[in-house]
Short mmCIF file of C-alpha atoms in Angstrom, two decimals:
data_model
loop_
_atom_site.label_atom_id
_atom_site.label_comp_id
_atom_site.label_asym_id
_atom_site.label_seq_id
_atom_site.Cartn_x
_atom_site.Cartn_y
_atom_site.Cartn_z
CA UNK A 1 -54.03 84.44 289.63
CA UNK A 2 -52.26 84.06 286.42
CA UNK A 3 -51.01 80.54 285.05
CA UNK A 4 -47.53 79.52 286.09
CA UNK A 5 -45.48 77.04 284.16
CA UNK A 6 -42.09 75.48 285.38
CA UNK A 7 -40.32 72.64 283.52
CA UNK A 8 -40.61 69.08 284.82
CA UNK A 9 -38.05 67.74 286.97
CA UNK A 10 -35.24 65.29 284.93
CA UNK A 11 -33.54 62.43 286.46
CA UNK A 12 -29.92 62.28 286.44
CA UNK A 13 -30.19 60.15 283.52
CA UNK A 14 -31.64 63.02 281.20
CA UNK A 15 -29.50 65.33 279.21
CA UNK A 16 -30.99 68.86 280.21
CA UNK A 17 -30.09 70.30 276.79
CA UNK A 18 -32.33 67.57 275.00
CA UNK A 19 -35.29 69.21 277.14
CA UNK A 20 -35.05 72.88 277.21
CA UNK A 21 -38.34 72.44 275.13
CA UNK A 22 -39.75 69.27 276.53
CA UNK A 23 -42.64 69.53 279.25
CA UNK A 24 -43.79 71.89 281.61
CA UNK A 25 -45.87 71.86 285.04
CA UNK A 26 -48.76 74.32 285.14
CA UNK A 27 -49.70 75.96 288.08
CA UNK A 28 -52.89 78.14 289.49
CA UNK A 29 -55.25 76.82 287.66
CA UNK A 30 -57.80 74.29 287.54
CA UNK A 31 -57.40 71.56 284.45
CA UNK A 32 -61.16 70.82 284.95
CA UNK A 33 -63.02 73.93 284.89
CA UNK A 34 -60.85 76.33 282.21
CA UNK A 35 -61.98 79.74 281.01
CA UNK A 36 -61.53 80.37 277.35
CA UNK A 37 -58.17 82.25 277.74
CA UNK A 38 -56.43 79.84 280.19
CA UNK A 39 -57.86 77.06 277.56
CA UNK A 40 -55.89 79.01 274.94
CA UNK A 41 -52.61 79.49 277.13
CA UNK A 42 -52.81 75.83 277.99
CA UNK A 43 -53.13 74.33 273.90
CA UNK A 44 -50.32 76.81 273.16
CA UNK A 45 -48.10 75.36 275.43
CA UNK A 46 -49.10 71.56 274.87
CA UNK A 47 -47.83 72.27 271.21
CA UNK A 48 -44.69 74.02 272.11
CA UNK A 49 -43.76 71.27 275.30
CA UNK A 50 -45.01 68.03 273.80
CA UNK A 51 -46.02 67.64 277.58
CA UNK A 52 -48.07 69.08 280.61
CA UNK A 53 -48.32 68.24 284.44
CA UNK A 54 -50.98 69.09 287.14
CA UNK A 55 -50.52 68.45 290.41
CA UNK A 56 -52.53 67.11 292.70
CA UNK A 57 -55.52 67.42 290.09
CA UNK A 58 -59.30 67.18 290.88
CA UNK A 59 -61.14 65.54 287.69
CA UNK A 60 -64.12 63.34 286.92
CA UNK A 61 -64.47 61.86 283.82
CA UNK A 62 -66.91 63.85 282.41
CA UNK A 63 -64.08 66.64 282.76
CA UNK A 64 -61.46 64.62 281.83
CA UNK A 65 -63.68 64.01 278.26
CA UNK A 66 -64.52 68.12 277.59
CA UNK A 67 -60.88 68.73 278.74
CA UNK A 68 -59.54 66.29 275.96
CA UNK A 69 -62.06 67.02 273.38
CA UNK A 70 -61.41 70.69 273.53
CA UNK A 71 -58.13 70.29 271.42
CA UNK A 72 -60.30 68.81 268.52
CA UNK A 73 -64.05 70.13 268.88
CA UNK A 74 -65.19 67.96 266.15
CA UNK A 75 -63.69 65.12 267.38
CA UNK A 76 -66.74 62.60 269.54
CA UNK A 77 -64.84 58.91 270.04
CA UNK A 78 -62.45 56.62 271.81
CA UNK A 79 -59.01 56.89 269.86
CA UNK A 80 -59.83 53.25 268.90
CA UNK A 81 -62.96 53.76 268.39
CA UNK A 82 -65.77 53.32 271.61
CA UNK A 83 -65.49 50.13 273.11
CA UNK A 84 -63.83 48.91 269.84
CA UNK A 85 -60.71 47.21 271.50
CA UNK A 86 -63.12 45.21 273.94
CA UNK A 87 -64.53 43.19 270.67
CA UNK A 88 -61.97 42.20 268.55
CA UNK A 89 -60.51 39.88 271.24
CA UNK A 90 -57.35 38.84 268.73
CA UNK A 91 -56.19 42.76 269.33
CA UNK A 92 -53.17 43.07 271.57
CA UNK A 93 -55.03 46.16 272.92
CA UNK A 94 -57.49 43.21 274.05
CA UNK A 95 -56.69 43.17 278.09
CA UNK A 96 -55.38 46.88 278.87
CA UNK A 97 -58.77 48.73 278.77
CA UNK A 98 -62.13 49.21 280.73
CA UNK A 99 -64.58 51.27 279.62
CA UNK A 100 -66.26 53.92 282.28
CA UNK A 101 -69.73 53.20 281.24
CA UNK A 102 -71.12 56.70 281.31
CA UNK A 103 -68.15 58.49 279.50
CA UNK A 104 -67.27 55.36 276.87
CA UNK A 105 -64.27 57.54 275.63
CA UNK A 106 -62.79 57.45 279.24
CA UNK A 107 -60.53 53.73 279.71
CA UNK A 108 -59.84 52.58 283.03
CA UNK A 109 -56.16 51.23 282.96
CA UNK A 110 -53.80 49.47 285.55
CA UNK A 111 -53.16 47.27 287.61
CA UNK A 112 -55.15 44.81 290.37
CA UNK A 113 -58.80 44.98 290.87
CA UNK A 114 -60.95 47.80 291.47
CA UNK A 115 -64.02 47.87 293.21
CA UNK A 116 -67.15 50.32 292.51
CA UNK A 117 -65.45 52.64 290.30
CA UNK A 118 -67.46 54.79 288.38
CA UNK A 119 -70.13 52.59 287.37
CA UNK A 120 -68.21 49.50 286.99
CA UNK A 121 -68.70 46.70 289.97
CA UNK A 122 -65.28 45.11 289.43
CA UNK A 123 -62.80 45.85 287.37
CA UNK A 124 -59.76 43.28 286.94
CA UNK A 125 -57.03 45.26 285.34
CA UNK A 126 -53.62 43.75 284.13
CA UNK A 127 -50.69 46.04 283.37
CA UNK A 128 -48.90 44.99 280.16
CA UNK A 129 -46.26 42.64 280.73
CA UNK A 130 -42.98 42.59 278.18
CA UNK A 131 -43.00 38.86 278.92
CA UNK A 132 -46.44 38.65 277.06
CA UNK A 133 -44.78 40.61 273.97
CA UNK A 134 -41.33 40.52 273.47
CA UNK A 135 -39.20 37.76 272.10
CA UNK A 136 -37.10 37.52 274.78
CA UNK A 137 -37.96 38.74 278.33
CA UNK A 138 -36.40 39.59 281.82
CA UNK A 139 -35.65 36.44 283.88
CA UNK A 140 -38.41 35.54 286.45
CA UNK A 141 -35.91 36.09 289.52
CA UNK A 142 -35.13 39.49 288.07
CA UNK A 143 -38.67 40.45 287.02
CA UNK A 144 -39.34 43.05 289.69
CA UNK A 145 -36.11 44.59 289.69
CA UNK A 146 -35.17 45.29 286.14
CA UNK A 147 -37.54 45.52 283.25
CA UNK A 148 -38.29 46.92 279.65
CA UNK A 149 -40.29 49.36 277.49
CA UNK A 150 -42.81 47.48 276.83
CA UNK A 151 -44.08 49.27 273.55
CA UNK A 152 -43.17 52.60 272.34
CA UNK A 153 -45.99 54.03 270.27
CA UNK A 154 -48.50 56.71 269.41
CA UNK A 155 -52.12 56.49 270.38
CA UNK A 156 -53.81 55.50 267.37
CA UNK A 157 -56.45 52.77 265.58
CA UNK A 158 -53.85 53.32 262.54
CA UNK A 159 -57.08 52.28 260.54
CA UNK A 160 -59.78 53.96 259.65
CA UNK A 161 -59.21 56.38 262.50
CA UNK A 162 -57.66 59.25 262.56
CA UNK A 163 -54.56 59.91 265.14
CA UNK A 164 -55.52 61.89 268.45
CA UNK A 165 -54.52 65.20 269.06
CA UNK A 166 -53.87 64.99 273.01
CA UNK A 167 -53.93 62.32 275.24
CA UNK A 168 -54.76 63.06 279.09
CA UNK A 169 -53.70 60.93 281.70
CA UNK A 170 -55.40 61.14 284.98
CA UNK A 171 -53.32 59.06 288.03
CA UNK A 172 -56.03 57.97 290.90
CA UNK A 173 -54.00 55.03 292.50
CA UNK A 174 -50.53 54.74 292.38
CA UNK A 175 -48.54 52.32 294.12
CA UNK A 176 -44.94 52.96 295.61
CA UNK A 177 -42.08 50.51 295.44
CA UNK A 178 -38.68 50.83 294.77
CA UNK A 179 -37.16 52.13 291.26
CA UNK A 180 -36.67 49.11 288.73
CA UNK A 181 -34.11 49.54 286.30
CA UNK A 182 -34.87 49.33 281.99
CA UNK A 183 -32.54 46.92 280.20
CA UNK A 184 -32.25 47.84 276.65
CA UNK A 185 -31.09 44.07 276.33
CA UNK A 186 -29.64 45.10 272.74
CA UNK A 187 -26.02 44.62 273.10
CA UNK A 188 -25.65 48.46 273.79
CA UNK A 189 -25.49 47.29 277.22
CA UNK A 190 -28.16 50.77 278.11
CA UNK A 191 -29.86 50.76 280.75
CA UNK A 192 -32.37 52.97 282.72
CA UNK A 193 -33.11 53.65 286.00
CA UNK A 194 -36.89 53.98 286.23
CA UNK A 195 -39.49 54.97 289.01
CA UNK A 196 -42.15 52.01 289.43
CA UNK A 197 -45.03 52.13 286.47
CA UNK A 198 -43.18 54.96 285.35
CA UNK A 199 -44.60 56.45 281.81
CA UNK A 200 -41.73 56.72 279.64
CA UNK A 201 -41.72 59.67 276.99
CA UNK A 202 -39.88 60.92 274.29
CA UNK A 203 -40.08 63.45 272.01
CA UNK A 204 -40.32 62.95 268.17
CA UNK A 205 -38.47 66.12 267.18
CA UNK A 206 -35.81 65.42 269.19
CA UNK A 207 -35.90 62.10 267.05
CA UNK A 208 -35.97 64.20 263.99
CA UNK A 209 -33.21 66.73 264.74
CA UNK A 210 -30.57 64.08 266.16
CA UNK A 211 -30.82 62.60 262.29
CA UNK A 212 -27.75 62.50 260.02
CA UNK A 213 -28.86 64.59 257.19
CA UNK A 214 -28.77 61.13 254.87
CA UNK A 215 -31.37 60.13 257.35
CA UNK A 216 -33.19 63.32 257.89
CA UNK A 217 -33.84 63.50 253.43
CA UNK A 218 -35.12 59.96 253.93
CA UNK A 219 -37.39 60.80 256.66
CA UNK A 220 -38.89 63.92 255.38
CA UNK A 221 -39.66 62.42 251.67
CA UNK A 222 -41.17 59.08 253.25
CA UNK A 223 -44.57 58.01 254.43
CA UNK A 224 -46.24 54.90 256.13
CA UNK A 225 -48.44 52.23 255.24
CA UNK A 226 -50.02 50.93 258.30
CA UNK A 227 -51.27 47.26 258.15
CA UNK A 228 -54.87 46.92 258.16
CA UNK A 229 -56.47 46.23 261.80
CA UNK A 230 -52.41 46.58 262.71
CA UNK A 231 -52.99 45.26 266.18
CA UNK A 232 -54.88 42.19 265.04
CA UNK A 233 -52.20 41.99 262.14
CA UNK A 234 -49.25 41.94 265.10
CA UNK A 235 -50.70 39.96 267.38
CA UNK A 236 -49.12 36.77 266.83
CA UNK A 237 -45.59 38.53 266.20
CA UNK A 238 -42.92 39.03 268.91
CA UNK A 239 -41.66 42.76 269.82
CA UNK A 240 -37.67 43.64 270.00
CA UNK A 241 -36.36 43.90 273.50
CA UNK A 242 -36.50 47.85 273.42
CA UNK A 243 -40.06 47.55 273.01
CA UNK A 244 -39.31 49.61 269.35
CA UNK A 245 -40.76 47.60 266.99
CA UNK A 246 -41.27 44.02 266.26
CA UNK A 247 -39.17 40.96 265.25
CA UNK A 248 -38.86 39.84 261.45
CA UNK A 249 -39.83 36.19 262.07
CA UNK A 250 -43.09 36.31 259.84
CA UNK A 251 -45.46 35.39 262.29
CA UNK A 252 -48.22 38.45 261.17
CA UNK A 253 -51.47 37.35 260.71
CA UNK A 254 -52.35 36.83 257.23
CA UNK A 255 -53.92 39.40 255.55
CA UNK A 256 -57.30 37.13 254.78
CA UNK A 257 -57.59 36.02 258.03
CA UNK A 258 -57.96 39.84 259.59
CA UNK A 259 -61.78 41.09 260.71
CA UNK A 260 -63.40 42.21 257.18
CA UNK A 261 -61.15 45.46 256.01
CA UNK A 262 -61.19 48.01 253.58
CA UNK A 263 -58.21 49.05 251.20
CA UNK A 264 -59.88 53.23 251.43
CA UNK A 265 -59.76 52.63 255.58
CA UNK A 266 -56.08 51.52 255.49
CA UNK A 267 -53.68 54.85 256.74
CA UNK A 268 -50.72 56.19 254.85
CA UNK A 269 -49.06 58.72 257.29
CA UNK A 270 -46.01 60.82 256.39
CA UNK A 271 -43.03 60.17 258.95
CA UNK A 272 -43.01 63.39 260.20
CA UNK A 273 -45.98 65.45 261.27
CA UNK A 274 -45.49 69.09 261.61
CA UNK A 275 -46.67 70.90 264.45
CA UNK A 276 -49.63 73.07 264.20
CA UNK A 277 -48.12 75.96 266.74
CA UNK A 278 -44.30 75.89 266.86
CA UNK A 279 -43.95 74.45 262.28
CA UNK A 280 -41.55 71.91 263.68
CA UNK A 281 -41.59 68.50 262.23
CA UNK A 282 -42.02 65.41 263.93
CA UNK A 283 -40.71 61.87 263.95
CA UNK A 284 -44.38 60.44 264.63
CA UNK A 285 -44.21 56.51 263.20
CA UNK A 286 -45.78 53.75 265.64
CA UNK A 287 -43.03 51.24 264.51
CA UNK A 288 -44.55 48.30 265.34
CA UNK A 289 -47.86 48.90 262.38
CA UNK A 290 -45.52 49.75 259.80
CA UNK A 291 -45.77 47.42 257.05
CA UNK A 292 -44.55 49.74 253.88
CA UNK A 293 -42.82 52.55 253.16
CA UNK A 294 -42.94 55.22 250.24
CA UNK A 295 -40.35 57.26 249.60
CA UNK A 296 -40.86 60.19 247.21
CA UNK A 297 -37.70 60.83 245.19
CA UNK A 298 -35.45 63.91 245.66
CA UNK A 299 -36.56 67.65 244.45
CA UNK A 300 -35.00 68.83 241.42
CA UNK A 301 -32.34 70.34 242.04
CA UNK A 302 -31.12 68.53 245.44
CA UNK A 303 -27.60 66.90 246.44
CA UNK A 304 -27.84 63.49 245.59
CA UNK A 305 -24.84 62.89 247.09
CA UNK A 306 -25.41 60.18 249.92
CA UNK A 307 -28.71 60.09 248.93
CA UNK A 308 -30.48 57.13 250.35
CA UNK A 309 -33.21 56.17 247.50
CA UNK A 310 -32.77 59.34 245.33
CA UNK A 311 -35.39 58.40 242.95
CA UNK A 312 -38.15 57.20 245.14
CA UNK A 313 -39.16 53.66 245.98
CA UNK A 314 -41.83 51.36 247.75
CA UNK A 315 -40.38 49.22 250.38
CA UNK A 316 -42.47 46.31 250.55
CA UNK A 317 -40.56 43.94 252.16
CA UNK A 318 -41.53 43.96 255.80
CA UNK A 319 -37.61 43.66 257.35
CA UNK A 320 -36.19 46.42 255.36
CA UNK A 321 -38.83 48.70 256.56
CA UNK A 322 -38.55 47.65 260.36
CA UNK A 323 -34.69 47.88 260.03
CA UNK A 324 -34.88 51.40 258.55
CA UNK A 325 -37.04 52.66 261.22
CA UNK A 326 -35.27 51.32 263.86
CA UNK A 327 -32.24 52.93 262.41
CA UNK A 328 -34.26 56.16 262.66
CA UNK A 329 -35.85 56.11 265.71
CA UNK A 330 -33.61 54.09 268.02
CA UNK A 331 -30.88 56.93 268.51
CA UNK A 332 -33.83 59.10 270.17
CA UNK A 333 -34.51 56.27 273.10
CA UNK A 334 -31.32 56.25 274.56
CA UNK A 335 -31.21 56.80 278.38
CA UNK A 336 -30.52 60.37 278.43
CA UNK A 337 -33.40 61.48 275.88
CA UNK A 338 -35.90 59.51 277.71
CA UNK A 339 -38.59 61.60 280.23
CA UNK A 340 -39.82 58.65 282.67
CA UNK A 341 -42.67 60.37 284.24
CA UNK A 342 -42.61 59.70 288.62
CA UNK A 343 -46.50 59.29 289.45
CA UNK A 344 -48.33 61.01 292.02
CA UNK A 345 -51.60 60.41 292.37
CA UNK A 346 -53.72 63.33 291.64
CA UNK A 347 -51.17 63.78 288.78
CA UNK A 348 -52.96 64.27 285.18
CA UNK A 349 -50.48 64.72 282.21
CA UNK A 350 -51.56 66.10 278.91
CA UNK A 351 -49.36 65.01 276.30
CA UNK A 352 -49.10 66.01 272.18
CA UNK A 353 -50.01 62.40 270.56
CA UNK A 354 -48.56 63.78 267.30
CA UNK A 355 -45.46 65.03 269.02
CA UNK A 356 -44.11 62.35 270.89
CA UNK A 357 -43.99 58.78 271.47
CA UNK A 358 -44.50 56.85 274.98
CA UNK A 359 -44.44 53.55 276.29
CA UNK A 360 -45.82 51.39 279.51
CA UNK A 361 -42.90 50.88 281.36
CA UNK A 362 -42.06 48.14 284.59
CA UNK A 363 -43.40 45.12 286.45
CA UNK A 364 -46.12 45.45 289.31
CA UNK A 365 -47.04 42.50 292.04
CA UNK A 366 -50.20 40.80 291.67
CA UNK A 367 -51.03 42.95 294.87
CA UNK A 368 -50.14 46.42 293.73
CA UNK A 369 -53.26 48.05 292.87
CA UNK A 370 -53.06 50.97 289.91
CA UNK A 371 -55.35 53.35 288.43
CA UNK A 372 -55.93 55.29 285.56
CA UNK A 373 -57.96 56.89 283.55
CA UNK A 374 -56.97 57.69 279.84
CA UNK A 375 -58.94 59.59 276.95
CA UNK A 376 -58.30 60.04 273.93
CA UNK A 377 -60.45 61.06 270.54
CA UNK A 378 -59.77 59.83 266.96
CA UNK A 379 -59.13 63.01 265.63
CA UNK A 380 -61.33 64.99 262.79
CA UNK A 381 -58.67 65.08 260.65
CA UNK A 382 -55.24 63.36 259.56
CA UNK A 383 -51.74 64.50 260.25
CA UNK A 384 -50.41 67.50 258.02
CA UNK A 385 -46.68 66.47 256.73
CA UNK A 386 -43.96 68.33 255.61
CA UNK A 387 -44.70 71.40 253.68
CA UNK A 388 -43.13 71.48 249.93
CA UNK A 389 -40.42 74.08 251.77
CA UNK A 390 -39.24 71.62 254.41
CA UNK A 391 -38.99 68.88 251.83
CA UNK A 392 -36.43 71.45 250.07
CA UNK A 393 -34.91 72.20 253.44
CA UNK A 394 -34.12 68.59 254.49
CA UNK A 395 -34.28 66.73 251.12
#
């Protein structure tokens, strides 16, 4: 039976023609045990859709590893590297992930305790909270009915490590309960109406091509510094209330008081990573790691008209880089450009790390038991950025 594919289902809130591209649903056939050609249909379409769905999926975690791995052969570890997060207890990645002990680059996530699962005896999971991370947070006697994006982001160590390819998401226990609703809480007055625990997507060329073409030369001659150990570096530091980066109140940890680092480990990422299938670019920057950005100057012979930074720069100083990227990537959260994914268990979702950003999204009872299982790999190779062509294109 040949694969079928049929495009996710939007919420009301979506704008249909900022998804003709984004995500898909594939049908008749088994995620866990692909031949070589449905393998091959199934990375194609992962590049083109930035996002996959199976229903009602049947995967262990041994699967769930060869499934992810087969985007990136050569790739072997934990995006974070294996059991990495569990021992630098400053990380904010500290209390969101259990190890399955036979498949280390399988992470338990959610919510509640689990009992005997896979290998682990107990397992007391805590869904991130805004309240632990942003500045300001949703009123207690509000808490279960509205909420935030906790953190949009990639999946990536952003030192050392290399970005994953894919991320695969594998629901086994999903509570129901009624829909909460986002606040943006940035005097935009936006809001979202969200299924509970949704996973909240969007994709980053959409973020690209919604630029004004001041915006879109800036993006496509700049590149990232990432701090070293970035979520050591944060932890101390208070996110904005769209959960897109963090507050300028210079609260990072000092460099010298970071776990031991390397200047050759720390990453320098173009903005935009191009996409190995379709050539589009990307708007791939994990806002809250940022701590510099580079901007190459324009190509001989371009406009300089409007030209933000026509000759090139480094922007060291940590609030003009935050407030650049938010003015970049903010326009691409807005209600109706946001996917918020409505869980079924059984449900795995494959999703193009270096395509699109996601976030944790909502606010579960103590009660409400949720579970995961996530894997991704540090990938065997770095991003590839604009090509000398687009630069000419966009610069």
């Amino acid at each position: 039976m040949a694969i079928e594919v049929a495009s996710l289902p939007l919420p009301p809130s979506a704008d249909p023609s900022k998804f003709q591209d984004f995500g898909r649903e594939v049908k008749n056939v088994d995620p866990g045990n692909l031949s070589g050609d449905e393998f091959a249909q199934i990375h194609d379409l992962l590049y083109k859709h930035g996002a996959l769905l199976f229903k009602n999926a049947n995967l262990t975690p041994e699967q769930q590893y060869a499934l992810t791995k087969a985007f990136d052969p050569a790739s072997e570890n934990y995006g974070h590297g294996n059991n990495k997060t569990g021992e630098t207890k400053k990380s904010i990645l500290h209390p969101d992930l259990k190890t399955i002990p036979r498949v280390p680059q399988v992470q338990l996530i959610g919510n509640g305790t689990v009992y005997d699962h896979e290998g682990l005896a107990e397992a007391k999971l805590k869904h991130p909270h805004h309240k632990t991370f942003h500045k300001t947070s949703i009123p207690d006697e509000e808490d279960l009915d509205f909420t935030r994006f906790y953190r949009w982001h990639i999946d990536a160590a952003l030192y050392d490590l290399s970005p994953p390819r894919v991320t695969t998401l594998y629901a086994l226990r999903v509570p129901k309960g009624k829909t909460q609703v986002v606040r943006y809480d940035d005097g935009t007055g936006d809001t979202l109406p969200v299924p509970l625990g949704t996973t909240a997507f969007v994709s980053g060329k959409t973020m690209f091509d919604i630029l004004s073409p001041e915006l879109k030369s800036l993006a496509v001659r700049s590149k990232v510094r990432y701090a070293p150990h970035p979520y050591v570096w944060m932890a101390p530091s208070h996110a904005l209330s769209t959960g897109l980066g963090i507050e300028t109140e210079d609260l990072e940890l000092p460099l010298e008081e970071l776990p031991a680092w390397e200047e050759s480990k720390i990453k320098t990422f173009p903005v935009l990573w191009k996409n190995p299938v379709t050539g589009d670019l990307h708007f791939q920057v994990h806002p809250c790691g940022a701590q510099k950005l580079i901007v190459d100057p324009l190509p001989e012979g371009a406009n300089r008209e409007g030209a933000l930074y026509p000759d090139g720069t480094t922007i060291s100083d940590l609030k003009t880089v935050r407030e650049l990227l938010y003015k970049m990537q903010r326009p691409a959260i807005a209600p109706p450009l946001v996917y918020p994914h409505d869980w079924d268990e059984k449900d795995l979702v494959l999703f193009h790390n270096r395509g699109v950003l996601h976030t944790v999204v909502g606010a579960f009872a103590a009660d409400q038991v949720r579970a995961f299982h996530q894997c991704n790999l540090a990938a065997s190779d770095d991003p590839a950025g604009p090509t000398d062509d687009d630069v000419k294109k966009w610069a």
